Coordinates of C-alpha atoms and ligand atoms in Angstrom, one line a residue:
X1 CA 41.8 -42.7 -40.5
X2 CA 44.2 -45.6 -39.9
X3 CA 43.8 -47.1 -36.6
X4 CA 45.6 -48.6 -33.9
X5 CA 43.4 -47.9 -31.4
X6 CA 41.3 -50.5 -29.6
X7 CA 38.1 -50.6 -30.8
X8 CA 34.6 -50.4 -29.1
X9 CA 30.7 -49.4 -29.9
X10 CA 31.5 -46.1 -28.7
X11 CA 34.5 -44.7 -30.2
X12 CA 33.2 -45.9 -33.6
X13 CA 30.1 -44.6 -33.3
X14 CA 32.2 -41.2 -32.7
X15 CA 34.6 -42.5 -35.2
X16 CA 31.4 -41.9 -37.8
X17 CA 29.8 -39.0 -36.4
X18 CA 32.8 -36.6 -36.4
X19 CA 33.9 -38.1 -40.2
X20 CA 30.4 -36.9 -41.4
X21 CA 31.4 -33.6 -39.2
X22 CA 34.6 -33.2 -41.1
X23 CA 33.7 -34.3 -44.7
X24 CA 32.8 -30.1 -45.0
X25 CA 36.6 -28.6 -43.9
X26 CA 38.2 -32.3 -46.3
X27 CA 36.3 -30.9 -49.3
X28 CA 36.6 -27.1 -49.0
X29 CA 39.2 -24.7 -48.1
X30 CA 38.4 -23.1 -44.8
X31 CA 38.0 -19.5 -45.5
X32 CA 37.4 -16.2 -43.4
X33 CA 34.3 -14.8 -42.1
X34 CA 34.2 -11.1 -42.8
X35 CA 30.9 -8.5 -42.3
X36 CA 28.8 -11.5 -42.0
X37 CA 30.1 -13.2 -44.8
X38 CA 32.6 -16.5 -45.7
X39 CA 35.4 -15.2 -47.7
X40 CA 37.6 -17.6 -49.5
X41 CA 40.9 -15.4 -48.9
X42 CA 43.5 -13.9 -51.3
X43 CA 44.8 -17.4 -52.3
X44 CA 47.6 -18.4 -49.7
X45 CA 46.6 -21.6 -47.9
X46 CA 48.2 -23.6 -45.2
X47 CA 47.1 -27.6 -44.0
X48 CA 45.4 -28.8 -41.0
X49 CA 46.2 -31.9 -39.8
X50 CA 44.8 -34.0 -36.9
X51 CA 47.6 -35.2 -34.4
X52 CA 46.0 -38.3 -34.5
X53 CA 47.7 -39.6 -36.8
X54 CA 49.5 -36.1 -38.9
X55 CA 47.0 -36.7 -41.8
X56 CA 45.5 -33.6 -43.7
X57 CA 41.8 -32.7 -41.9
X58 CA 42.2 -30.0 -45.3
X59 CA 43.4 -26.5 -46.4
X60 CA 42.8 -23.5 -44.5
X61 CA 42.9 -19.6 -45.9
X62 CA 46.6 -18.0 -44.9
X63 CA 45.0 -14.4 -43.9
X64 CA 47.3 -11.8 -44.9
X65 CA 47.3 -7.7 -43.9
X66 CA 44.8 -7.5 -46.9
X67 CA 42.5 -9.8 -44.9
X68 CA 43.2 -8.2 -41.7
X69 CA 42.5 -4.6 -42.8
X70 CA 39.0 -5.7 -44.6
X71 CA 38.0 -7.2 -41.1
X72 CA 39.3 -4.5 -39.3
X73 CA 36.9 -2.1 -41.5
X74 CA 33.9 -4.1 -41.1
X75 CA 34.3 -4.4 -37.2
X76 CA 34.9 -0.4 -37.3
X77 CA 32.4 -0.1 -39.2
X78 CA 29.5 -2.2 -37.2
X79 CA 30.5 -0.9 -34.0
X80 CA 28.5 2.5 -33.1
X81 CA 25.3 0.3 -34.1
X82 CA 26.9 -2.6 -31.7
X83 CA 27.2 -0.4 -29.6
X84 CA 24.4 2.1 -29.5
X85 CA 21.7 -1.3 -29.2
X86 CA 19.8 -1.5 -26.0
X87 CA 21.1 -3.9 -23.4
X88 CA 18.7 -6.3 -23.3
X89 CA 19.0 -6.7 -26.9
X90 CA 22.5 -7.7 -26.5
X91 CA 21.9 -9.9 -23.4
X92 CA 18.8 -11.6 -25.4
X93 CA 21.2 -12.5 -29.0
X94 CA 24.6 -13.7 -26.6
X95 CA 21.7 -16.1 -24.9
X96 CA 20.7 -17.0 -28.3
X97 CA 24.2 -18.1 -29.4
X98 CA 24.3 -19.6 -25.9
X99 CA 21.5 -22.1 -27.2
X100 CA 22.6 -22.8 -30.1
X101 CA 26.5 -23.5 -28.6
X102 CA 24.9 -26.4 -26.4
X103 CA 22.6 -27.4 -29.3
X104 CA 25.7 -28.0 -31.2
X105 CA 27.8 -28.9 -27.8
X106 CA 28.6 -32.9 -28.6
X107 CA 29.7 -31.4 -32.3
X108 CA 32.0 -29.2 -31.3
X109 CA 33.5 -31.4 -29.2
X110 CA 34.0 -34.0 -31.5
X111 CA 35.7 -32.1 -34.2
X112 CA 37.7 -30.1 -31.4
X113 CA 39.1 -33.4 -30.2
X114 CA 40.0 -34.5 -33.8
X115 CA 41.6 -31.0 -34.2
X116 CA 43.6 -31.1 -31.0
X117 CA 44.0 -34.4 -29.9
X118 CA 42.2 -33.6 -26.8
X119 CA 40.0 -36.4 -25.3
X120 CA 36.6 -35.9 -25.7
X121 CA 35.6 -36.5 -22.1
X122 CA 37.2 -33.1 -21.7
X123 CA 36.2 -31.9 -24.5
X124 CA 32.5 -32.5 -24.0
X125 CA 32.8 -30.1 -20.8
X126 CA 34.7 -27.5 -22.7
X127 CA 32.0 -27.2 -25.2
X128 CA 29.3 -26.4 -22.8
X129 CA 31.5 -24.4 -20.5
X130 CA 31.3 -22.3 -23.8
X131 CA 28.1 -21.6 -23.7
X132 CA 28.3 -20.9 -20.3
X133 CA 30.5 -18.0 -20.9
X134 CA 28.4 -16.9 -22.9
X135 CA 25.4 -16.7 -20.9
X136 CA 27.2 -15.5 -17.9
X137 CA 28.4 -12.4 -19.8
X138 CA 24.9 -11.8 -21.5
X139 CA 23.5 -11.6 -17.8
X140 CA 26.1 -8.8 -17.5
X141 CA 25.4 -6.9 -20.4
X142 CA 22.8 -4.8 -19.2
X143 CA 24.9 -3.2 -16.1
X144 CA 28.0 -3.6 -18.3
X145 CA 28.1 0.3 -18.3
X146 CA 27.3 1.0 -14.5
X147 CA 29.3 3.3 -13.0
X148 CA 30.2 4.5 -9.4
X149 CA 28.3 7.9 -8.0
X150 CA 31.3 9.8 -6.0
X151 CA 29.6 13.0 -4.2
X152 CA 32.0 15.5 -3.2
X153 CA 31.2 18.9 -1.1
X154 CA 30.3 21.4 -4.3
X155 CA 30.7 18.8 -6.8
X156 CA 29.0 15.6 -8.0
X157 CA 31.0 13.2 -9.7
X158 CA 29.8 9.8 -11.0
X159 CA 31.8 7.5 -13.3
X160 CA 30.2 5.4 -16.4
X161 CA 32.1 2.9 -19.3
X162 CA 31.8 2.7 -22.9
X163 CA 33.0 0.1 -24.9
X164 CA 36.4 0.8 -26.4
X165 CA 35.8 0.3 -29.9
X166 CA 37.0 -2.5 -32.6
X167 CA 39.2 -5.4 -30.5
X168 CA 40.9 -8.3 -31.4
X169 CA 41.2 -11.8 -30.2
X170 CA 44.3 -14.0 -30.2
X171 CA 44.1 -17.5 -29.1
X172 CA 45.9 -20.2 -28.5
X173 CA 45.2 -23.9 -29.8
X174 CA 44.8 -25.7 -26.2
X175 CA 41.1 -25.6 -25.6
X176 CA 40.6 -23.3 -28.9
X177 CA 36.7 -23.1 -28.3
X178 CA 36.1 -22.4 -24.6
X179 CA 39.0 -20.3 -24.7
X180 CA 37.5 -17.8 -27.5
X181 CA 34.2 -17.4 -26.0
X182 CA 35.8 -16.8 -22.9
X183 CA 37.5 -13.9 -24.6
X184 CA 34.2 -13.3 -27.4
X185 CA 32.0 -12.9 -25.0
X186 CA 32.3 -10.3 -22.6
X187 CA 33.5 -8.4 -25.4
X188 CA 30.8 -8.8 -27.3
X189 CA 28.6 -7.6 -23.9
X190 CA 30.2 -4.8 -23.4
X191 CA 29.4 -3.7 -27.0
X192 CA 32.6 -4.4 -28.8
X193 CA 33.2 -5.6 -31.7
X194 CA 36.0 -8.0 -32.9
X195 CA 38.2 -9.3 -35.2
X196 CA 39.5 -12.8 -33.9
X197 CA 42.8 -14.6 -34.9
X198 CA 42.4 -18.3 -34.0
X199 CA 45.7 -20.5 -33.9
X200 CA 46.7 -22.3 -36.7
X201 CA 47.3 -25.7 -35.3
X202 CA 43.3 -25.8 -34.1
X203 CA 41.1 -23.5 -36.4
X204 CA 38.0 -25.4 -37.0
X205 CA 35.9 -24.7 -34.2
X206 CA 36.5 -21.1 -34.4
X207 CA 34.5 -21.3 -37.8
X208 CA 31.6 -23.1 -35.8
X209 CA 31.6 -19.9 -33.2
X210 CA 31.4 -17.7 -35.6
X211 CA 28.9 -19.5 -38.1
X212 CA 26.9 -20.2 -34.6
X213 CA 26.5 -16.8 -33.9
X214 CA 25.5 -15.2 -37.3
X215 CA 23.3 -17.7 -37.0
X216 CA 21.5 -16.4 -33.8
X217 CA 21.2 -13.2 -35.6
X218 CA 24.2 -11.4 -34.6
X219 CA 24.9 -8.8 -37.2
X220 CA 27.6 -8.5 -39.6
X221 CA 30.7 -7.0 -38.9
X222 CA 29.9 -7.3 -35.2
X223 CA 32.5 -10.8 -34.8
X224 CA 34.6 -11.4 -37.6
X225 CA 37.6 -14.8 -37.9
X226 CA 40.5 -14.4 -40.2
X227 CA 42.4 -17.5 -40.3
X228 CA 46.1 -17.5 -40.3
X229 CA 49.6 -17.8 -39.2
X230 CA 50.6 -15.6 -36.1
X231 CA 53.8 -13.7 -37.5
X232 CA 51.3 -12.7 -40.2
X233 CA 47.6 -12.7 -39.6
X234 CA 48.3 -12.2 -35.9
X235 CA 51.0 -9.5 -36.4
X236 CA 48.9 -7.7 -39.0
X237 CA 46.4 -7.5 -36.1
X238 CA 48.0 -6.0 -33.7
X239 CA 49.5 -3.5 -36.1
X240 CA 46.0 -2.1 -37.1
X241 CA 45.5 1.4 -36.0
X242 CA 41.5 0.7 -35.9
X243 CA 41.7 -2.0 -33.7
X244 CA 41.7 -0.7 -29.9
X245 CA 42.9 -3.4 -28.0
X246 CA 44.3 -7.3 -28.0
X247 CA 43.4 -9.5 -26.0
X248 CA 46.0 -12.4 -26.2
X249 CA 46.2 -15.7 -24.9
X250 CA 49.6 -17.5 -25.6
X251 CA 53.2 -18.3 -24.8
X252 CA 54.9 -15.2 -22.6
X253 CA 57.3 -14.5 -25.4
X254 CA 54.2 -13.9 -28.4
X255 CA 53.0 -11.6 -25.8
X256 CA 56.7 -9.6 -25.5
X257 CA 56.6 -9.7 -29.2
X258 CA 52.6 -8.5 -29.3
X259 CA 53.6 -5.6 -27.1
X260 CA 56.9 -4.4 -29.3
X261 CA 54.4 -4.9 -32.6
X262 CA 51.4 -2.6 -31.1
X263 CA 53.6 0.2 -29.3
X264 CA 53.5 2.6 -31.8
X265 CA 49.4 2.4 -32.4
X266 CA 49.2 2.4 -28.2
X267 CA 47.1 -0.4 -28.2
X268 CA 45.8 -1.9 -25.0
X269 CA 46.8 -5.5 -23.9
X270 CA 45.7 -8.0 -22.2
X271 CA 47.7 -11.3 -21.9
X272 CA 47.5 -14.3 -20.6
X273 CA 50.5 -16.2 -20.8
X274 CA 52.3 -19.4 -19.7
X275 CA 52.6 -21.0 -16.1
X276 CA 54.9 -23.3 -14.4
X277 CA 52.4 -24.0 -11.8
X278 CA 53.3 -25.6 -8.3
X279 CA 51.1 -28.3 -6.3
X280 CA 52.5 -28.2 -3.0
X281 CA 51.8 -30.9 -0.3
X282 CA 52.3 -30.7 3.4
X283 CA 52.1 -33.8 5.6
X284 CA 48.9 -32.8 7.1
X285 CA 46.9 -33.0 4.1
X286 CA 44.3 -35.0 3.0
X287 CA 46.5 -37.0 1.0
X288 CA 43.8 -39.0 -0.8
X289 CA 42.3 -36.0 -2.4
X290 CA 45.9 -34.2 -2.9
X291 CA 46.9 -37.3 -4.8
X292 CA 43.7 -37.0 -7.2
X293 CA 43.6 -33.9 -7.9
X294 CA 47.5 -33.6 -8.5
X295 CA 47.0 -36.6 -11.0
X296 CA 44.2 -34.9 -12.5
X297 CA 45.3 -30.9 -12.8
X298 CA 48.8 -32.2 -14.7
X299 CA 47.3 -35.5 -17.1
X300 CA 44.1 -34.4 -18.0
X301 CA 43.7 -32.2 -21.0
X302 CA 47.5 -33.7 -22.6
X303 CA 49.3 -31.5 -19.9
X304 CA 48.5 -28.8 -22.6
X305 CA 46.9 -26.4 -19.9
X306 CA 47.9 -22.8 -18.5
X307 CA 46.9 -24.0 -15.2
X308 CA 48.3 -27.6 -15.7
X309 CA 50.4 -28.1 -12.1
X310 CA 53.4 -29.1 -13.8
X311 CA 55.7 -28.9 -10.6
X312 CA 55.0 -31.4 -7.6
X313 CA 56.5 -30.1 -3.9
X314 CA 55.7 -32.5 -1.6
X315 CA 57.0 -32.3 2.2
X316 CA 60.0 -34.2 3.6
X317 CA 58.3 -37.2 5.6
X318 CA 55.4 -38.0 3.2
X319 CA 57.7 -37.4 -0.2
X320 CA 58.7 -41.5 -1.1
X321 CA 55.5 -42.8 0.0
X322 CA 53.6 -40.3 -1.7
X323 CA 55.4 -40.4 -5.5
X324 CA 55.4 -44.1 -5.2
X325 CA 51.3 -43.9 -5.3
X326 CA 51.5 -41.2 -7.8
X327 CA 53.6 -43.8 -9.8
X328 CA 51.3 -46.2 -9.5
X329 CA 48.5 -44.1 -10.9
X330 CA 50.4 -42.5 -13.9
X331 CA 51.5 -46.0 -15.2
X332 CA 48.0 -46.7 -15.4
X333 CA 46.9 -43.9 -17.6
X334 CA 44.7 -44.6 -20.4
X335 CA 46.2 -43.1 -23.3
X336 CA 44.3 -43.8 -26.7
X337 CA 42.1 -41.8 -29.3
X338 CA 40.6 -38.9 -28.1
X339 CA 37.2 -39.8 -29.1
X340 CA 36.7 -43.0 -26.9
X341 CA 35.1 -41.6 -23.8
X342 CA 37.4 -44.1 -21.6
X343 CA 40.4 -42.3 -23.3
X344 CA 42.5 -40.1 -20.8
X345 CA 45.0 -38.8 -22.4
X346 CA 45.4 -38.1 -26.2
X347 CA 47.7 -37.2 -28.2
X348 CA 50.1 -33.9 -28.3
X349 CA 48.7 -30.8 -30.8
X350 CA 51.3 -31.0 -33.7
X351 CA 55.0 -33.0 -34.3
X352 CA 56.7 -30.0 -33.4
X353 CA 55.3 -29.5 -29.9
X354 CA 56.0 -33.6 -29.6
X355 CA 59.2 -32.8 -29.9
X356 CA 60.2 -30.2 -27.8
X357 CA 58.2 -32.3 -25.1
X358 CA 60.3 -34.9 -25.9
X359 CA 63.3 -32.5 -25.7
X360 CA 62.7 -32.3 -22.1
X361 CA 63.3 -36.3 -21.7
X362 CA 66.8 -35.8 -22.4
X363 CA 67.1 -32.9 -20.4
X364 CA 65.5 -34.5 -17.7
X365 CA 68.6 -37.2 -17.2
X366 CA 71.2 -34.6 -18.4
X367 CA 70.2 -32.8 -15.5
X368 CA 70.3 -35.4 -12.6
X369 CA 66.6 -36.2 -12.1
X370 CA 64.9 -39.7 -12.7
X371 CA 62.2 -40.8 -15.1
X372 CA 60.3 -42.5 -12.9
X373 CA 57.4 -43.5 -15.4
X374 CA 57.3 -42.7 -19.4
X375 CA 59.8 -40.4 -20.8
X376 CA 59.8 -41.9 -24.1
X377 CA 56.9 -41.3 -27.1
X378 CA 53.6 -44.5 -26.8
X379 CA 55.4 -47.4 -28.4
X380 CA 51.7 -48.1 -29.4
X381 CA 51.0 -45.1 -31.9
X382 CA 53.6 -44.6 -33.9
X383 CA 51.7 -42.2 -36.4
X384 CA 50.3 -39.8 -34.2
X385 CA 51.6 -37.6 -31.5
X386 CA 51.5 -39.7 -28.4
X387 CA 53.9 -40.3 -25.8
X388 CA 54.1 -42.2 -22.5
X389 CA 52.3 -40.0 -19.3
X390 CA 55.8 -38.8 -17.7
X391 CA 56.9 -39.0 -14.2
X392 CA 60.3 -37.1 -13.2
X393 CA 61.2 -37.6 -10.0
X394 CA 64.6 -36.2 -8.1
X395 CA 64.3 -33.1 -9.8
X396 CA 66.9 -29.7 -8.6
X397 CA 64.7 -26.7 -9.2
X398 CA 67.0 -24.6 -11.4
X399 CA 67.1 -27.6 -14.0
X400 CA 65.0 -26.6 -17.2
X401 CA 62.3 -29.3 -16.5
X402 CA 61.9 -27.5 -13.1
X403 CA 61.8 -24.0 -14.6
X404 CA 60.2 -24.5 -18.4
X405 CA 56.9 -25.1 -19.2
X406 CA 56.6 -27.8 -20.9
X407 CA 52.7 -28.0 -21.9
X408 CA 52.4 -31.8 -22.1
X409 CA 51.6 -35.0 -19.9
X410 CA 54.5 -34.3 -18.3
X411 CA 54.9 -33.5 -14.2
X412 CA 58.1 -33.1 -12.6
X413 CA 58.6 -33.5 -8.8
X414 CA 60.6 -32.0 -6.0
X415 CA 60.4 -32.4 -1.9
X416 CA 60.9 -29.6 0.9
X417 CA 61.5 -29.4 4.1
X418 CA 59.3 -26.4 5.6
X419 CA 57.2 -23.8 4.5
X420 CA 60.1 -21.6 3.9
X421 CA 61.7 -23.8 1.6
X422 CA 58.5 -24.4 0.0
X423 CA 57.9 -20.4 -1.0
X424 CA 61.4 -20.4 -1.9
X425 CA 60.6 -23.2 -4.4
X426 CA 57.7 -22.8 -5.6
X427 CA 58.6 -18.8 -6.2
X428 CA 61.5 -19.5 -7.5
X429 CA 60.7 -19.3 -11.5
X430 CA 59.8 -16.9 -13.9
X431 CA 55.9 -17.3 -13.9
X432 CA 53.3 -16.6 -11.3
X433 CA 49.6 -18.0 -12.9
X434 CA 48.6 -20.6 -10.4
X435 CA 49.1 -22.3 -7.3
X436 CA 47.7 -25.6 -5.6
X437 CA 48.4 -26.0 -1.7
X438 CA 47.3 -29.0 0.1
X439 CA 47.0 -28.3 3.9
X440 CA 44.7 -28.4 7.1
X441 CA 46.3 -26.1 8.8
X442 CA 44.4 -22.4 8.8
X443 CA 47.0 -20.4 10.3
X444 CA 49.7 -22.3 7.1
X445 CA 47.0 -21.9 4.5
X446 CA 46.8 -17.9 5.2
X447 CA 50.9 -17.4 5.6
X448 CA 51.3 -19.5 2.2
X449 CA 48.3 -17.9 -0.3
X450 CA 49.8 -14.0 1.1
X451 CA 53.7 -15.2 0.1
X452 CA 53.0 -17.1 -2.8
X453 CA 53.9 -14.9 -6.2
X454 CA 50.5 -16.5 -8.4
X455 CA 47.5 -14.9 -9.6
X456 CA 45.4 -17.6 -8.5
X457 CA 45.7 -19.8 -5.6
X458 CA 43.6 -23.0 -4.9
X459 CA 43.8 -24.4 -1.2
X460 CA 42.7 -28.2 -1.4
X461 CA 41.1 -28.3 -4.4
X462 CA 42.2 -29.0 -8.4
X463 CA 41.3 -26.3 -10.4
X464 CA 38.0 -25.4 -10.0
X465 CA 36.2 -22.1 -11.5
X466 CA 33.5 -19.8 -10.6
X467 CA 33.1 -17.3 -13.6
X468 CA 33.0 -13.8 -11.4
X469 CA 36.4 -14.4 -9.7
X470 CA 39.6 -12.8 -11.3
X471 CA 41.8 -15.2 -13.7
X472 CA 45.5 -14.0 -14.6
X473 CA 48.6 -14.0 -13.7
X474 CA 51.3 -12.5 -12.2
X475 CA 55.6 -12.0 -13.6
X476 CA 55.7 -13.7 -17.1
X477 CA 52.4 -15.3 -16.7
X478 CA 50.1 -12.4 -17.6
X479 CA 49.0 -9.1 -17.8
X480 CA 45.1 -8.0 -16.3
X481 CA 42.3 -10.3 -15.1
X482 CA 39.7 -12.1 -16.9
X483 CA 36.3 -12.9 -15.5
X484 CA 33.5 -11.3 -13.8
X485 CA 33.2 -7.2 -13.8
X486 CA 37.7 -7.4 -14.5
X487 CA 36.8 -8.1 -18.5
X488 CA 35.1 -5.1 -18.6
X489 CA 37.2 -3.4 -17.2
X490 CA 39.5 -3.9 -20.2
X491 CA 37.0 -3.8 -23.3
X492 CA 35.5 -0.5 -22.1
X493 CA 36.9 2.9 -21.2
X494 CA 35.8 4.2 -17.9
X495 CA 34.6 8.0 -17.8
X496 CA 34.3 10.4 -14.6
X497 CA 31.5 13.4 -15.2
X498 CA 32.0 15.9 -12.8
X499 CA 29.3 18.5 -12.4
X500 CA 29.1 21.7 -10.0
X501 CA 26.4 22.5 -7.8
X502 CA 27.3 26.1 -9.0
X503 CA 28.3 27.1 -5.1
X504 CA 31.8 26.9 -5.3
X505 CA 34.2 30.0 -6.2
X506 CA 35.5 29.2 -9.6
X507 CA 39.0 30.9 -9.8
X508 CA 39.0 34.2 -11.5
X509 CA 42.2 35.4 -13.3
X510 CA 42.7 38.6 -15.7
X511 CA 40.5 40.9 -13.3
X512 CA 43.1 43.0 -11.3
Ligands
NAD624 P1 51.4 -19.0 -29.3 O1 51.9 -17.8 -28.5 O2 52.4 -19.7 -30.1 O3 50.2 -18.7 -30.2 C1 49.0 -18.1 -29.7 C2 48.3 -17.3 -30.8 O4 49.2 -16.2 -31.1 C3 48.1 -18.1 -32.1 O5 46.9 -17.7 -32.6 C4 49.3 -17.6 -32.9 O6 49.0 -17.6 -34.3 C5 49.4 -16.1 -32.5 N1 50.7 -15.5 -32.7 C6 51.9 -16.0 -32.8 N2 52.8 -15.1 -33.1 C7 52.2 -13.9 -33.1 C8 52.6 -12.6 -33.4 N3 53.9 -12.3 -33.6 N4 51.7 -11.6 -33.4 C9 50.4 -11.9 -33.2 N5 49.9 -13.1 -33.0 C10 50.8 -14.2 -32.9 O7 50.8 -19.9 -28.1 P2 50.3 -21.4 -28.3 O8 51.4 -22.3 -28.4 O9 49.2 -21.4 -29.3 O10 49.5 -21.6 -26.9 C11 50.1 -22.3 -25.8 C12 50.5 -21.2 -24.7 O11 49.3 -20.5 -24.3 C13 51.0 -21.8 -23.5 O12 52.2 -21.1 -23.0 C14 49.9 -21.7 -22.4 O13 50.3 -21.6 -21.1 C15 49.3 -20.4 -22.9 N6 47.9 -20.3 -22.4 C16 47.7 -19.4 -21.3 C17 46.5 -19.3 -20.7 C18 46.2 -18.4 -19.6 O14 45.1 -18.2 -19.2 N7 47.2 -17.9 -18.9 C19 45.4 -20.1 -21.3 C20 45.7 -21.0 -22.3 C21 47.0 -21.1 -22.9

C-alpha cells in the first residue's frame, strides 16, 4: 500500500498484521459458503478494493440466482433439525461462536477497517460488540419460544412461537460485521436458519462470521453467505419462495424496491433504513457534554452511520457561541489511516459514495448556507477516499443538505427559536430513526420525546445502547424493531392454542 500517512510504531505494526490478514482474499477469489462448505461460484467475479487508497484487496464470487437457490435449499433443508435442537444446545454453540468472535476480535477489526475505511478505534469496539450480540441472544434462546397463558371463563388459551423457517440477511457495508450478527444472531436463537447477502463494497468480514461459526460447530446449512451484487444476489433473495422473511438493512429506497420484489412470495420484512437525525440544543443544557457528544455522534465512524446526527438545532441565544466551539473542534479532526489508533476519521467506503458526498458541497452554497469548515476532498490523500470533516453552517431546512442523508463526516447546522419551532424542524423530513435532545428541563424533556416523529430518542446522551431496548425507525427510516424480545418477534410466528374446559354449549346446528 502506498502511503501518505504519517508514520508511527503503531500503525505499522498494524500496517503488517492486517497485510499477513489479507495475503488470503489477494491470492484467492472469495467464494460462497454453502451447507457448510466454500464454494468458488459459477465464474462471475467482481473486485474489492480498500478506500484507502482504491487498490484491489482481490476478486470476489458475483452470486447469481443459481447461487441463491443452492443456498436457499441447504438453509431449507437444515432447518427442522435447527430447529427441533434443544435450547440449551443452541444457547451453548452461539456462546461458542461468541468466543471465538472475541478470540479473533483485533482481526476482524483490522481487516474491517481496511475494507471500509473505518478507523480502527471504532472498529475494535464493533468487533467485540459482535460478540456481544451474540451472547445476548444465546442467553435468549432458551425462552425464545415462551408464550403468554390467557385464561378465559370456559376456555384456556395460551400463546407459543416457532421459528418461521429459512430467512435472509441483507446488509449494508457501514459497520458490515456488528451489523450481521446483530441480524445473525437472534435468528439463529430463535432457530432459523439463514442465507445472508453481505454488501459488495465490504464482504470480507462476513466470510470470517461465517468461517467463525462453522468453526464452533454450527452445522451446515444452518448460516450460509453468497457474495454478490444487490440487483442480483440480493434481488434473487428476496424472490425465493423458500426463504420466509428479509431482514434488510439499507438505504429507504433498496427497501421500497425489496418490498415490490418479494410481494408476490408474501415475504415478511423487516427494514432498517436511512436517518436524517436531529441533535437539538436548548440553552439550558449542559453545553460541555452537548458539544462532545454532537462532535462525536456525526465524525466518528466517517459520518457513515444510521444514527449519525447529521442535523444540528441549536437554540436562538447560545447558536454563534456554540458553532464557533464546534468549529474549533471539527478543524482539529484527525483524519488519517484507519488503522493508527490516533486516527479519527478515515476515509469514505468507495469513489462513488465520495462523490455524491462531495455533491452536497456544491449544493451546500447553491443553497445559501456556509461551509464553515471542510467542504472540499483532504488535500493530503489524494489516492484514497478522504475529504476534509465538514461544517455547514446557515443552513434553510428545506435545502437538500438539510433534508438528504448524506452518510459522511458531514454535519449541517440550523438555529430555533422555541420548542415549537424546534419540533417543526426537526420533524420536518422524510425520516424518523433517531433523535438527540440536550435539555435540563423535565417538564421540556417529556413534551419534546412524545412530539418528536423518531423511533429512538436519547435525552443528554450520544448514542448509547442497551441490547433489550427496541431499535428502528419510524416514516422512511424503517419498518419493525430490533433488539431484545422485538427480533423475535419477527423470526418466529406466534401461535394461540385454545382449549375447552368442555363446559361451554358448543352451538348445535342441523337438529330442528
Ligand atoms: P444499500 O441499500 O445500497 O445496500 C444494502 C444491501 O442491499 C447491500 O447488501 C446491497 O447489495 C443490497 N441490495 C441492493 N439492491 C438490492 C435489491 N434490489 N434487492 C436486494 N438487495 C439489494 O445500502 P448501503 O449503501 O449499503 O448502506 C447504507 C444505508 O444503510 C444508509 O442509508 C444507512 O442509513 C442505512 N443503515 C441503516 C441502519 C439502521 O439501523 N436503520 C443501520 C445501518 C445502515
Amino acid at each position: 500500500m502506498p502511503q501518505p500517512f504519517p508514520s508511527s510504531p503503531a500503525l505499522q505494526s498494524n500496517l503488517e498484521v492486517a497485510g499477513r490478514l489479507l495475503e488470503r482474499f489477494r491470492a484467492h477469489p472469495l467464494g460462497h459458503y454453502i451447507n457448510g462448505q466454500a464454494q468458488p461460484g459459477s465464474g462471475e467475479h467482481f473486485t474489492n478494493t480498500t478506500p484507502i487508497d482504491n487498490t484491489p484487496l482481490g476478486v470476489v464470487s458475483a452470486g447469481t440466482a443459481l447461487e441463491i437457490d443452492q443456498a436457499a435449499l441447504a438453509a431449507d433443508a437444515a432447518f427442522p433439525a435447527w430447529r427441533d435442537i434443544a435450547g440449551d444446545a443452541r444457547r451453548d454453540l452461539l456462546h461458542r461462536i461468541a468466543d471465538a468472535i472475541e478470540a479473533r476480535a483485533h482481526d476482524i477489526a483490522l481487516i474491517e477497517s481496511v475494507d471500509t475505511g473505518q478507523a480502527l478505534r471504532f472498529m475494535s469496539k464493533a468487533a467485540v460488540r459482535g460478540a456481544e450480540n451474540f451472547r445476548f441472544y444465546a442467553d435468549r434462546a432458551m425462552g425464545a419460544r415462551d408464550g403468554l397463558s390467557l385464561p378465559a371463563e370456559e376456555h384456556l388459551n395460551f400463546t407459543l412461537r416457532q421459528p418461521i423457517g429459512p430467512v435472509g440477511v441483507i446488509t449494508p457495508w457501514n459497520t458490515p460485521f456488528m451489523l450481521s450478527t446483530w441480524k445473525i444472531a437472534p435468528a439463529l436463537a430463535a432457530g432459523c436458519t439463514v442465507v445472508h447477502k453481505p454488501a459488495e463494497w465490504s464482504p470480507l468480514t462476513a466470510q470470517l462470521l461465517v468461517e467463525i461459526a462453522h468453526e464452533a460447530g454450527l452445522p451446515p446449512g444452518v448460516l450460509n453467505t453468497v457474495h454478490g451484487i444487490g440487483e442480483v444476489a440480493g434481488k434473487a433473495l428476496t424472490e425465493h419462495p423458500l426463504i420466509k422473511a428479509i431482514a434488510f438493512v439499507g438505504v429507504s429506497a433498496t427497501g421500497s424496491a425489496i418490498m415490490a420484489q418479494g410481494a408476490s412470495t408474501l415475504k415478511c420484512v423487516h427494514f432498517e433504513l436511512g436517518g436524517k437525525n436531529p441533535v437539538i440544543v436548548f440553552a439550558d443544557a449542559d453545553l460541555d457534554r452537548a458539544l462532545d457528544a454532537v462532535v462525536f455522534m456525526i465524525y466518528s465512524l466517517n459520518g457513515e452511520r444510521c444514527t449519525s446526527s447529521s442535523r444540528l438545532l441549536v437554540q436562538d441565544g447560545i447558536h454563534d457561541e456554540f458553532v464557533e466551539r464546534l468549529k474549533a473542534r471539527v478543524t482539529k479532526l484527525k483524519v488519517g489511516h484507519p488503522l493508527d489508533p490516533a486516527v479519527e476519521v478515515g476515509p469514505l467506503i468507495h469513489p462513488r459514495h465520495l462523490d455524491k458526498v462531495c455533491g452536497f458541497f456544491e449544493r451546500a452554497s447553491q443553497g445559501g448556507a456556509h461551509i464553515a469548515v471542510g467542504g472540499t476532498r483532504h488535500p493530503s490523500f489524494n489516492e484514497g477516499n478522504f475529504i476534509v470533516p465538514t461544517l455547514f453552517t446557515g443552513a434553510s431546512p428545506d435545502k437538500a443538505i438539510a433534508q438528504q442523508e448524506i452518510f459522511g463526516p458531514v454535519l449541517t447546522t440550523m438555529h430555533f427559536s422555541d420548542e415549537a419551532d424546534a419540533i417543526t424542524k426537526a420533524n420536518g423530513v422524510a425520516y424518523g430513526l433517531a433523535a438527540y435532545l440536550w435539555t435540563k428541563d423535565v417538564g421540556r424533556t417529556v413534551r419534546m420525546t412524545r412530539k418528536l416523529d423518531a423511533g429512538m430518542i436519547w435525552v443528554n446522551s450520544e448514542n448509547n445502547r442497551h441490547l433489550p431496548t427496541p431499535f428502528g425507525g419510524m416514516k422512511a427510516s424503517g419498518i419493525g424493531r430490533d433488539g431484545g424480545d422485538y427480533r423475535f418477534d419477527f423470526y418466529m410466528e406466534t401461535k394461540n392454542v385454545c382449549i375447552a374446559l368442555d363446559t361451554h354449549a358448543v352451538p348445535t346446528l342441523g337438529k330442528a
